[in-house]
């Protein structure tokens, strides 16, 4: 009979343990997946000002260590807390049934532990929060060092960065050790209180005349187990509560990050074929990167006809790239308006607005994957169209020599291609989209003269009917433009005019550009 009871108990223990582990892990992973998705979507829709003021390492810390806490540590800690809670309940019931007088001491001790836990709870979470913040400094320093590794080695500044990295590690270790020292401090005091329960139980069973030796031994054994279980429960519960700082930090990003402005609803929706001509009008446009900062664009007024080729020139910091950013609504303008074919872009959904503008940036962007994925990530074009785009961008011969051709591997950030080749891939991607408006933000600044010529030739031939805004420091890049816009300190001292007029009124500007180009 006893053997059967033990066998059934063992089977039930295994089954409940497996079910508890499975469901606690499943629930925790589902919750962490949803939080990750919300945080990821929120970060993707943040305005550029957020990325300008937030170190990359701080964001990576949320997506790495904080998510690891939820995916790995949190389910185990939750499982331990559930197991210890059930075991403690069983032992307390057993002690109460065997020796009811012990229940009084047990209740008093548990009340004291709960009071201590409530007092201790705020401190342990604060320690964990400090540790997470200190870890962000390590990630920021490591990320910065990896990005500028070649420059650091060229100037022989490795020791400075290593020393700074050690400083961040030491700060993190201080917080880490303080966190665990605080846990041990609390665990010691809980063990002392639980030891009182064993002493009280021993005294009671010793002087109780109606307790048999067997029952006394069982009561003492149960009180010892209660001591161990309560200590483990409090320690794991405190650790679990501390892990909730990761949830707090992730939830902060998932709910409170600033978002790009949503579209104002229009009585008449924007046509799907918009814009038919590609004309652009800027009226009294003013822009600052963030509230309280100086204006970078100050009362810009100009009108660009559909199909015109406009060159944008100016000193470094004159606001050329900011002008492109306002067209894409990467930054919302402080005042004024920008219209494309008579529709204010502030009233156009961001996805639709950015889908009708083609951009070739100064620094080409490639994604890890294949040539096909970088040209057509949404599988919208046929192989023939992809090869035609590669041919127009002078890459067909190179890609055709690859064993995998369109499935050729592209490393992270396109590191297996030269800067010129990456820029030509971006050009091919732009050709496929066939947008009515093309924005060139110093697209040839980092390429050689030959690649510059190829890009300009393709742009003139392929985008002959499109509106083109070209920002450049090389004068030959904008010399064939229909008109030229001169920017100076965020203003347009010379409104769009012919080249010959600008040569007369802005010879100093051209001289500066000539010097910068050299």
Short mmCIF file of C-alpha atoms in Angstrom, two decimals:
data_model
loop_
_atom_site.label_atom_id
_atom_site.label_comp_id
_atom_site.label_asym_id
_atom_site.label_seq_id
_atom_site.Cartn_x
_atom_site.Cartn_y
_atom_site.Cartn_z
CA UNK A 1 0.00 0.00 0.00
CA UNK A 2 2.79 2.42 0.96
CA UNK A 3 4.69 1.57 -2.23
CA UNK A 4 1.60 2.32 -4.34
CA UNK A 5 1.11 5.67 -2.61
CA UNK A 6 4.75 6.62 -3.19
CA UNK A 7 4.60 5.54 -6.87
CA UNK A 8 1.41 7.49 -7.53
CA UNK A 9 2.87 10.52 -5.73
CA UNK A 10 6.07 10.34 -7.77
CA UNK A 11 4.13 10.11 -11.06
CA UNK A 12 1.88 13.01 -10.10
CA UNK A 13 4.94 15.04 -9.06
CA UNK A 14 6.62 14.43 -12.42
CA UNK A 15 3.46 15.24 -14.40
CA UNK A 16 2.71 18.43 -12.50
CA UNK A 17 6.35 19.50 -12.79
CA UNK A 18 6.38 18.96 -16.54
CA UNK A 19 3.04 20.75 -17.03
CA UNK A 20 4.11 23.62 -14.80
CA UNK A 21 7.42 24.03 -16.66
CA UNK A 22 5.75 23.79 -20.05
CA UNK A 23 2.97 26.29 -19.40
CA UNK A 24 5.11 28.80 -17.48
CA UNK A 25 7.73 28.76 -20.24
CA UNK A 26 5.08 28.98 -22.98
CA UNK A 27 3.28 31.89 -21.35
CA UNK A 28 6.54 33.75 -20.72
CA UNK A 29 7.73 33.27 -24.31
CA UNK A 30 4.40 34.40 -25.78
CA UNK A 31 4.48 37.50 -23.59
CA UNK A 32 8.11 38.29 -24.49
CA UNK A 33 7.40 37.82 -28.21
CA UNK A 34 4.50 40.27 -28.06
CA UNK A 35 6.57 42.80 -26.12
CA UNK A 36 9.44 42.44 -28.58
CA UNK A 37 7.11 42.98 -31.53
CA UNK A 38 5.57 46.07 -29.95
CA UNK A 39 8.97 47.50 -29.04
CA UNK A 40 10.37 46.77 -32.50
CA UNK A 41 7.44 48.40 -34.28
CA UNK A 42 7.66 51.39 -31.97
CA UNK A 43 11.38 51.87 -32.59
CA UNK A 44 10.89 51.58 -36.37
CA UNK A 45 8.39 54.43 -36.31
CA UNK A 46 10.41 56.77 -34.10
CA UNK A 47 11.34 60.18 -35.55
CA UNK A 48 14.94 60.86 -36.48
CA UNK A 49 15.35 63.09 -33.42
CA UNK A 50 15.10 59.98 -31.22
CA UNK A 51 18.02 58.29 -32.99
CA UNK A 52 20.01 61.54 -32.93
CA UNK A 53 19.78 61.73 -29.13
CA UNK A 54 19.79 58.02 -28.18
CA UNK A 55 23.03 55.99 -28.36
CA UNK A 56 22.76 52.83 -30.44
CA UNK A 57 24.11 50.78 -27.55
CA UNK A 58 21.20 51.80 -25.36
CA UNK A 59 18.75 50.50 -27.95
CA UNK A 60 20.77 47.30 -28.45
CA UNK A 61 20.74 46.72 -24.70
CA UNK A 62 16.93 46.66 -24.76
CA UNK A 63 16.88 44.15 -27.62
CA UNK A 64 19.69 41.95 -26.26
CA UNK A 65 20.09 41.63 -22.49
CA UNK A 66 16.60 42.81 -21.53
CA UNK A 67 15.00 40.43 -24.01
CA UNK A 68 17.30 37.65 -22.81
CA UNK A 69 15.95 38.20 -19.29
CA UNK A 70 12.42 37.64 -20.60
CA UNK A 71 13.21 34.75 -22.94
CA UNK A 72 15.56 32.72 -20.75
CA UNK A 73 15.89 33.82 -17.11
CA UNK A 74 12.28 34.89 -16.49
CA UNK A 75 10.61 31.51 -17.30
CA UNK A 76 13.02 29.60 -15.06
CA UNK A 77 12.61 32.01 -12.17
CA UNK A 78 8.83 31.91 -12.58
CA UNK A 79 8.90 28.10 -12.54
CA UNK A 80 11.00 28.04 -9.38
CA UNK A 81 8.66 30.46 -7.63
CA UNK A 82 5.63 28.33 -8.51
CA UNK A 83 7.35 25.12 -7.35
CA UNK A 84 8.52 26.61 -4.09
CA UNK A 85 5.09 28.15 -3.45
CA UNK A 86 3.31 24.81 -3.88
CA UNK A 87 5.90 22.98 -1.76
CA UNK A 88 5.71 25.59 0.99
CA UNK A 89 1.90 25.36 1.06
CA UNK A 90 2.07 21.58 1.41
CA UNK A 91 4.63 21.67 4.22
CA UNK A 92 2.73 24.37 6.11
CA UNK A 93 -0.47 22.31 5.92
CA UNK A 94 1.45 19.25 7.12
CA UNK A 95 2.94 21.10 10.10
CA UNK A 96 -0.47 22.58 10.97
CA UNK A 97 -2.17 19.18 10.88
CA UNK A 98 0.50 17.45 12.96
CA UNK A 99 0.97 20.21 15.52
CA UNK A 100 -1.60 23.05 15.30
CA UNK A 101 0.27 25.18 17.86
CA UNK A 102 3.13 25.55 15.37
CA UNK A 103 0.75 27.29 12.98
CA UNK A 104 0.69 30.33 15.26
CA UNK A 105 4.48 30.70 15.16
CA UNK A 106 4.47 29.99 11.43
CA UNK A 107 1.92 32.73 10.73
CA UNK A 108 3.85 35.27 12.84
CA UNK A 109 7.13 34.48 11.10
CA UNK A 110 5.52 34.64 7.64
CA UNK A 111 4.02 38.06 8.48
CA UNK A 112 7.47 39.31 9.51
CA UNK A 113 8.98 37.95 6.27
CA UNK A 114 6.26 39.62 4.18
CA UNK A 115 6.82 42.97 5.94
CA UNK A 116 10.56 42.68 5.36
CA UNK A 117 9.95 41.73 1.72
CA UNK A 118 7.74 44.77 1.13
CA UNK A 119 10.39 47.03 2.62
CA UNK A 120 13.16 45.31 0.68
CA UNK A 121 11.35 45.13 -2.67
CA UNK A 122 11.92 48.76 -3.74
CA UNK A 123 15.64 48.55 -3.04
CA UNK A 124 16.26 45.35 -4.99
CA UNK A 125 14.48 46.65 -8.08
CA UNK A 126 16.43 49.90 -7.90
CA UNK A 127 19.72 47.96 -7.74
CA UNK A 128 18.71 45.94 -10.79
CA UNK A 129 17.72 49.11 -12.61
CA UNK A 130 21.13 50.65 -11.92
CA UNK A 131 22.80 47.48 -13.21
CA UNK A 132 20.83 47.62 -16.48
CA UNK A 133 21.69 51.30 -16.96
CA UNK A 134 25.38 50.61 -16.30
CA UNK A 135 25.32 47.80 -18.87
CA UNK A 136 24.15 50.26 -21.53
CA UNK A 137 27.45 52.14 -21.17
CA UNK A 138 29.40 48.96 -21.96
CA UNK A 139 27.33 48.30 -25.09
CA UNK A 140 27.64 51.92 -26.25
CA UNK A 141 31.42 51.90 -25.80
CA UNK A 142 31.83 48.53 -27.51
CA UNK A 143 29.62 49.54 -30.44
CA UNK A 144 31.46 52.83 -30.91
CA UNK A 145 34.84 51.08 -30.79
CA UNK A 146 33.79 48.47 -33.36
CA UNK A 147 32.46 51.11 -35.75
CA UNK A 148 35.65 53.17 -35.58
CA UNK A 149 38.12 50.30 -35.14
CA UNK A 150 40.23 51.16 -38.19
CA UNK A 151 40.53 54.83 -37.14
CA UNK A 152 41.46 53.84 -33.57
CA UNK A 153 44.23 51.57 -34.84
CA UNK A 154 45.54 54.09 -37.35
CA UNK A 155 46.05 56.72 -34.63
CA UNK A 156 47.21 54.17 -32.04
CA UNK A 157 44.53 55.03 -29.46
CA UNK A 158 43.74 51.46 -28.41
CA UNK A 159 44.89 52.03 -24.82
CA UNK A 160 42.51 54.97 -24.36
CA UNK A 161 39.49 52.96 -25.50
CA UNK A 162 40.54 49.90 -23.48
CA UNK A 163 40.89 52.03 -20.36
CA UNK A 164 37.50 53.62 -20.97
CA UNK A 165 35.95 50.20 -21.55
CA UNK A 166 37.43 48.93 -18.27
CA UNK A 167 35.90 51.93 -16.51
CA UNK A 168 32.43 51.04 -17.83
CA UNK A 169 32.92 47.37 -16.90
CA UNK A 170 33.98 48.31 -13.37
CA UNK A 171 30.91 50.52 -12.96
CA UNK A 172 28.68 47.70 -14.13
CA UNK A 173 30.36 45.18 -11.83
CA UNK A 174 29.87 47.49 -8.85
CA UNK A 175 26.13 47.55 -9.52
CA UNK A 176 26.08 43.82 -10.26
CA UNK A 177 27.88 42.85 -7.05
CA UNK A 178 25.76 45.26 -5.02
CA UNK A 179 22.62 43.66 -6.46
CA UNK A 180 23.64 40.14 -5.43
CA UNK A 181 25.00 41.33 -2.08
CA UNK A 182 21.58 42.82 -1.40
CA UNK A 183 19.92 39.50 -2.28
CA UNK A 184 22.24 37.65 0.13
CA UNK A 185 21.57 40.24 2.85
CA UNK A 186 17.85 39.60 2.58
CA UNK A 187 18.24 35.80 2.30
CA UNK A 188 20.32 35.70 5.52
CA UNK A 189 17.65 37.49 7.51
CA UNK A 190 14.93 35.22 6.14
CA UNK A 191 16.96 32.19 7.17
CA UNK A 192 17.32 33.60 10.68
CA UNK A 193 13.53 34.01 10.95
CA UNK A 194 12.95 30.51 9.60
CA UNK A 195 15.44 29.11 12.11
CA UNK A 196 13.20 30.51 14.85
CA UNK A 197 10.41 28.32 13.50
CA UNK A 198 12.59 25.22 13.89
CA UNK A 199 13.53 26.22 17.44
CA UNK A 200 9.92 26.87 18.40
CA UNK A 201 8.79 23.59 16.85
CA UNK A 202 11.52 21.71 18.70
CA UNK A 203 10.55 23.26 22.05
CA UNK A 204 6.86 22.52 21.54
CA UNK A 205 7.26 18.88 20.49
CA UNK A 206 9.73 18.30 23.34
CA UNK A 207 7.35 19.43 26.09
CA UNK A 208 4.12 18.18 24.48
CA UNK A 209 2.94 14.99 26.28
CA UNK A 210 0.60 13.71 23.56
CA UNK A 211 3.03 13.87 20.57
CA UNK A 212 4.58 10.52 19.68
CA UNK A 213 8.27 10.34 18.75
CA UNK A 214 7.34 9.56 15.13
CA UNK A 215 5.04 12.56 14.90
CA UNK A 216 7.63 14.77 16.58
CA UNK A 217 10.27 13.69 14.07
CA UNK A 218 7.87 14.37 11.19
CA UNK A 219 7.03 17.83 12.58
CA UNK A 220 10.72 18.73 12.97
CA UNK A 221 11.49 17.39 9.48
CA UNK A 222 8.63 19.43 8.00
CA UNK A 223 9.77 22.59 9.82
CA UNK A 224 13.31 22.11 8.46
CA UNK A 225 11.88 21.76 4.95
CA UNK A 226 9.73 24.85 5.44
CA UNK A 227 12.90 26.75 6.34
CA UNK A 228 14.69 25.64 3.18
CA UNK A 229 11.63 26.15 0.96
CA UNK A 230 10.82 29.63 2.32
CA UNK A 231 14.46 30.69 1.87
CA UNK A 232 14.47 29.44 -1.73
CA UNK A 233 11.07 30.98 -2.42
CA UNK A 234 12.01 34.42 -1.09
CA UNK A 235 15.35 34.41 -2.90
CA UNK A 236 13.83 33.42 -6.25
CA UNK A 237 10.85 35.72 -5.80
CA UNK A 238 13.15 38.66 -5.10
CA UNK A 239 15.24 37.78 -8.14
CA UNK A 240 12.07 37.47 -10.23
CA UNK A 241 10.86 40.87 -9.05
CA UNK A 242 14.23 42.34 -9.97
CA UNK A 243 13.95 40.80 -13.44
CA UNK A 244 10.75 42.77 -13.90
CA UNK A 245 12.95 45.82 -14.47
CA UNK A 246 13.64 44.30 -17.90
CA UNK A 247 9.88 44.23 -18.52
CA UNK A 248 9.68 47.81 -17.31
CA UNK A 249 12.46 48.95 -19.65
CA UNK A 250 11.01 47.08 -22.64
CA UNK A 251 7.52 48.36 -21.85
CA UNK A 252 8.91 51.89 -21.78
CA UNK A 253 10.08 51.51 -25.38
CA UNK A 254 6.92 49.63 -26.41
CA UNK A 255 4.54 52.33 -25.16
CA UNK A 256 6.22 55.67 -24.58
CA UNK A 257 8.65 56.25 -27.45
CA UNK A 258 7.79 59.25 -29.64
CA UNK A 259 6.30 58.38 -33.00
CA UNK A 260 6.32 60.04 -36.39
CA UNK A 261 3.28 62.22 -36.88
CA UNK A 262 0.33 60.37 -38.31
CA UNK A 263 -1.51 61.68 -41.34
CA UNK A 264 -4.35 64.17 -40.99
CA UNK A 265 -7.45 62.69 -42.60
CA UNK A 266 -8.47 64.26 -45.88
CA UNK A 267 -11.97 64.66 -47.23
CA UNK A 268 -10.63 63.44 -50.57
CA UNK A 269 -8.06 60.61 -50.35
CA UNK A 270 -4.76 60.94 -52.18
CA UNK A 271 -5.02 59.31 -55.63
CA UNK A 272 -3.02 56.12 -56.09
CA UNK A 273 -1.39 57.53 -59.25
CA UNK A 274 -0.19 60.63 -57.37
CA UNK A 275 1.98 62.50 -58.27
CA UNK A 276 1.30 62.67 -62.03
CA UNK A 277 3.74 65.53 -62.79
CA UNK A 278 6.15 65.78 -59.87
CA UNK A 279 6.00 69.53 -59.29
CA UNK A 280 7.17 70.68 -55.84
CA UNK A 281 6.33 73.92 -54.05
CA UNK A 282 7.93 75.07 -50.81
CA UNK A 283 6.29 78.03 -49.09
CA UNK A 284 7.85 79.74 -46.06
CA UNK A 285 9.38 76.45 -44.90
CA UNK A 286 11.13 76.59 -41.52
CA UNK A 287 12.72 73.63 -39.79
CA UNK A 288 14.59 72.88 -36.57
CA UNK A 289 15.78 69.44 -35.61
CA UNK A 290 14.28 69.57 -32.14
CA UNK A 291 12.32 72.12 -30.08
CA UNK A 292 14.64 74.75 -28.65
CA UNK A 293 17.34 74.32 -31.30
CA UNK A 294 18.12 76.97 -33.94
CA UNK A 295 16.36 76.86 -37.30
CA UNK A 296 18.27 75.06 -40.03
CA UNK A 297 15.83 76.10 -42.77
CA UNK A 298 14.60 79.69 -42.58
CA UNK A 299 11.71 80.72 -44.79
CA UNK A 300 12.48 78.65 -47.90
CA UNK A 301 10.31 79.63 -50.88
CA UNK A 302 10.61 78.02 -54.30
CA UNK A 303 8.63 76.23 -56.97
CA UNK A 304 9.97 73.31 -59.00
CA UNK A 305 8.13 72.37 -62.16
CA UNK A 306 7.41 68.75 -62.97
CA UNK A 307 10.31 67.14 -64.84
CA UNK A 308 12.84 69.86 -63.94
CA UNK A 309 16.40 68.98 -62.99
CA UNK A 310 17.42 71.09 -59.98
CA UNK A 311 20.91 71.33 -58.55
CA UNK A 312 21.15 72.27 -54.86
CA UNK A 313 24.41 73.82 -53.69
CA UNK A 314 25.67 75.51 -50.57
CA UNK A 315 28.32 75.44 -47.90
CA UNK A 316 28.56 72.54 -45.46
CA UNK A 317 25.73 72.99 -42.95
CA UNK A 318 23.71 75.22 -45.26
CA UNK A 319 20.66 72.92 -44.99
CA UNK A 320 20.89 70.91 -48.21
CA UNK A 321 20.33 67.46 -46.67
CA UNK A 322 17.73 68.94 -44.32
CA UNK A 323 15.78 70.06 -47.39
CA UNK A 324 15.71 66.45 -48.62
CA UNK A 325 14.65 65.32 -45.14
CA UNK A 326 11.65 67.64 -45.16
CA UNK A 327 10.44 66.19 -48.47
CA UNK A 328 10.58 62.70 -46.96
CA UNK A 329 9.12 64.00 -43.67
CA UNK A 330 12.03 62.56 -41.74
CA UNK A 331 11.65 65.77 -39.75
CA UNK A 332 8.39 67.65 -39.48
CA UNK A 333 8.68 71.32 -40.48
CA UNK A 334 8.00 73.97 -37.84
CA UNK A 335 6.00 76.21 -40.16
CA UNK A 336 5.15 76.68 -43.81
CA UNK A 337 4.02 74.03 -46.28
CA UNK A 338 5.38 71.65 -48.92
CA UNK A 339 3.10 70.55 -51.71
CA UNK A 340 3.65 67.99 -54.46
CA UNK A 341 1.28 68.40 -57.40
CA UNK A 342 -0.96 70.62 -55.27
CA UNK A 343 -1.28 68.21 -52.30
CA UNK A 344 0.27 69.15 -48.97
CA UNK A 345 2.60 66.29 -48.00
CA UNK A 346 1.62 66.79 -44.34
CA UNK A 347 -1.75 65.27 -45.32
CA UNK A 348 -0.27 62.28 -47.15
CA UNK A 349 0.26 58.97 -45.33
CA UNK A 350 3.97 58.50 -44.67
CA UNK A 351 4.09 55.12 -46.39
CA UNK A 352 2.48 56.52 -49.54
CA UNK A 353 4.64 59.67 -49.52
CA UNK A 354 7.92 57.78 -49.20
CA UNK A 355 6.87 55.21 -51.77
CA UNK A 356 6.61 57.88 -54.48
CA UNK A 357 10.02 59.43 -53.75
CA UNK A 358 13.20 57.69 -54.87
CA UNK A 359 16.37 58.45 -52.92
CA UNK A 360 20.01 57.69 -53.57
CA UNK A 361 21.79 58.66 -50.32
CA UNK A 362 25.36 59.73 -49.73
CA UNK A 363 26.17 56.49 -47.94
CA UNK A 364 24.72 53.48 -49.82
CA UNK A 365 22.69 51.03 -47.73
CA UNK A 366 22.68 47.30 -48.45
CA UNK A 367 21.09 44.55 -46.38
CA UNK A 368 22.48 41.14 -45.58
CA UNK A 369 20.97 38.64 -47.99
CA UNK A 370 21.19 38.34 -51.76
CA UNK A 371 21.37 40.65 -54.76
CA UNK A 372 17.75 39.82 -55.53
CA UNK A 373 16.65 40.70 -51.99
CA UNK A 374 18.47 44.04 -52.10
CA UNK A 375 16.94 44.94 -55.46
CA UNK A 376 13.45 43.54 -54.89
CA UNK A 377 12.77 42.77 -51.19
CA UNK A 378 9.01 42.33 -51.77
CA UNK A 379 9.24 40.16 -54.93
CA UNK A 380 7.44 42.69 -57.13
CA UNK A 381 9.56 42.40 -60.29
CA UNK A 382 10.51 39.70 -62.77
CA UNK A 383 14.06 38.46 -63.37
CA UNK A 384 14.09 40.25 -66.71
CA UNK A 385 13.31 43.56 -65.04
CA UNK A 386 16.04 42.98 -62.46
CA UNK A 387 18.63 42.25 -65.15
CA UNK A 388 17.56 45.33 -67.14
CA UNK A 389 18.05 47.49 -64.05
CA UNK A 390 21.47 45.95 -63.44
CA UNK A 391 22.40 46.59 -67.06
CA UNK A 392 21.40 50.25 -66.85
CA UNK A 393 23.50 50.59 -63.68
CA UNK A 394 26.54 48.91 -65.30
CA UNK A 395 26.46 45.90 -62.96
CA UNK A 396 25.07 43.21 -65.24
CA UNK A 397 28.49 41.94 -66.30
CA UNK A 398 29.79 41.65 -62.74
CA UNK A 399 26.67 39.96 -61.35
CA UNK A 400 26.41 37.56 -64.29
CA UNK A 401 29.94 36.33 -63.55
CA UNK A 402 28.89 35.34 -60.03
CA UNK A 403 28.11 31.63 -59.67
CA UNK A 404 24.79 32.39 -57.94
CA UNK A 405 24.05 35.49 -60.08
CA UNK A 406 20.92 37.14 -58.61
CA UNK A 407 21.21 34.87 -55.58
CA UNK A 408 24.78 36.02 -54.93
CA UNK A 409 25.40 36.63 -51.24
CA UNK A 410 25.52 40.19 -49.89
CA UNK A 411 27.31 40.48 -46.56
CA UNK A 412 26.13 42.69 -43.72
CA UNK A 413 26.25 46.33 -44.86
CA UNK A 414 27.44 45.07 -48.27
CA UNK A 415 31.02 44.67 -47.07
CA UNK A 416 31.87 42.32 -49.97
CA UNK A 417 31.25 45.18 -52.44
CA UNK A 418 33.13 48.41 -52.98
CA UNK A 419 31.51 51.75 -52.20
CA UNK A 420 31.02 52.44 -55.90
CA UNK A 421 29.41 49.04 -56.50
CA UNK A 422 27.08 49.51 -53.53
CA UNK A 423 26.04 52.90 -54.91
CA UNK A 424 25.33 51.32 -58.31
CA UNK A 425 23.17 48.65 -56.64
CA UNK A 426 21.21 51.45 -54.95
CA UNK A 427 20.86 53.06 -58.39
CA UNK A 428 19.49 49.81 -59.83
CA UNK A 429 17.01 49.61 -56.97
CA UNK A 430 15.88 53.15 -57.77
CA UNK A 431 15.51 52.37 -61.48
CA UNK A 432 13.13 49.50 -60.66
CA UNK A 433 10.78 51.73 -58.68
CA UNK A 434 10.23 54.21 -61.55
CA UNK A 435 9.25 57.07 -59.27
CA UNK A 436 8.30 60.50 -60.58
CA UNK A 437 10.63 62.32 -58.17
CA UNK A 438 14.29 61.43 -57.60
CA UNK A 439 16.39 62.83 -54.74
CA UNK A 440 20.19 62.58 -54.97
CA UNK A 441 21.79 63.49 -51.64
CA UNK A 442 25.48 63.81 -52.59
CA UNK A 443 25.18 60.34 -54.11
CA UNK A 444 28.61 60.55 -55.76
CA UNK A 445 30.54 62.10 -52.85
CA UNK A 446 32.44 58.90 -51.99
CA UNK A 447 32.82 57.34 -55.44
CA UNK A 448 35.49 57.74 -58.07
CA UNK A 449 35.10 59.92 -61.15
CA UNK A 450 34.30 56.95 -63.42
CA UNK A 451 31.47 55.72 -61.18
CA UNK A 452 30.25 59.32 -60.86
CA UNK A 453 30.06 59.52 -64.65
CA UNK A 454 28.13 56.24 -64.87
CA UNK A 455 25.60 57.37 -62.27
CA UNK A 456 25.08 60.76 -63.94
CA UNK A 457 24.69 59.15 -67.38
CA UNK A 458 22.10 56.68 -66.12
CA UNK A 459 20.20 59.37 -64.23
CA UNK A 460 20.01 61.63 -67.31
CA UNK A 461 18.87 58.81 -69.59
CA UNK A 462 16.55 56.81 -67.32
CA UNK A 463 14.99 59.68 -65.38
CA UNK A 464 14.67 62.14 -68.26
CA UNK A 465 10.96 62.73 -67.54
CA UNK A 466 11.30 62.85 -63.76
CA UNK A 467 11.79 65.71 -61.32
CA UNK A 468 15.33 65.48 -59.94
CA UNK A 469 16.87 67.30 -56.98
CA UNK A 470 20.63 66.83 -56.88
CA UNK A 471 22.75 67.85 -53.90
CA UNK A 472 26.44 67.85 -54.75
CA UNK A 473 29.80 69.37 -53.95
CA UNK A 474 31.25 68.58 -57.38
CA UNK A 475 30.24 71.31 -59.79
CA UNK A 476 30.23 68.98 -62.80
CA UNK A 477 27.52 66.93 -61.06
CA UNK A 478 25.00 69.79 -61.13
CA UNK A 479 26.29 71.69 -64.17
CA UNK A 480 23.69 70.13 -66.48
CA UNK A 481 20.79 71.01 -64.18
CA UNK A 482 17.97 73.14 -65.60
CA UNK A 483 18.20 75.48 -62.62
CA UNK A 484 20.27 75.74 -59.47
CA UNK A 485 19.14 76.47 -55.93
CA UNK A 486 21.71 78.16 -53.70
CA UNK A 487 21.34 77.64 -49.95
CA UNK A 488 23.22 79.75 -47.43
CA UNK A 489 22.70 79.20 -43.67
CA UNK A 490 19.22 77.78 -44.23
CA UNK A 491 18.10 80.56 -46.55
CA UNK A 492 17.88 81.00 -50.31
CA UNK A 493 19.75 84.24 -51.02
CA UNK A 494 19.49 83.34 -54.70
CA UNK A 495 16.19 81.85 -55.66
CA UNK A 496 16.16 79.30 -58.43
CA UNK A 497 17.81 80.82 -61.46
CA UNK A 498 19.81 80.04 -64.55
CA UNK A 499 23.48 79.08 -64.27
CA UNK A 500 24.70 82.22 -66.01
CA UNK A 501 22.79 84.42 -63.54
CA UNK A 502 24.17 82.58 -60.55
CA UNK A 503 27.69 82.87 -61.88
CA UNK A 504 27.34 86.62 -61.64
CA UNK A 505 25.56 86.99 -58.27
CA UNK A 506 27.07 84.00 -56.46
CA UNK A 507 30.62 83.72 -57.68
CA UNK A 508 31.80 83.52 -54.05
CA UNK A 509 29.56 80.51 -53.42
CA UNK A 510 30.91 78.71 -56.48
CA UNK A 511 34.43 79.49 -55.42
CA UNK A 512 33.85 77.92 -52.00
CA UNK A 513 32.26 74.87 -53.60
CA UNK A 514 35.19 74.60 -55.95
CA UNK A 515 37.61 74.64 -53.04
CA UNK A 516 35.57 72.02 -51.12
CA UNK A 517 35.40 69.82 -54.22
CA UNK A 518 39.16 69.90 -54.51
#
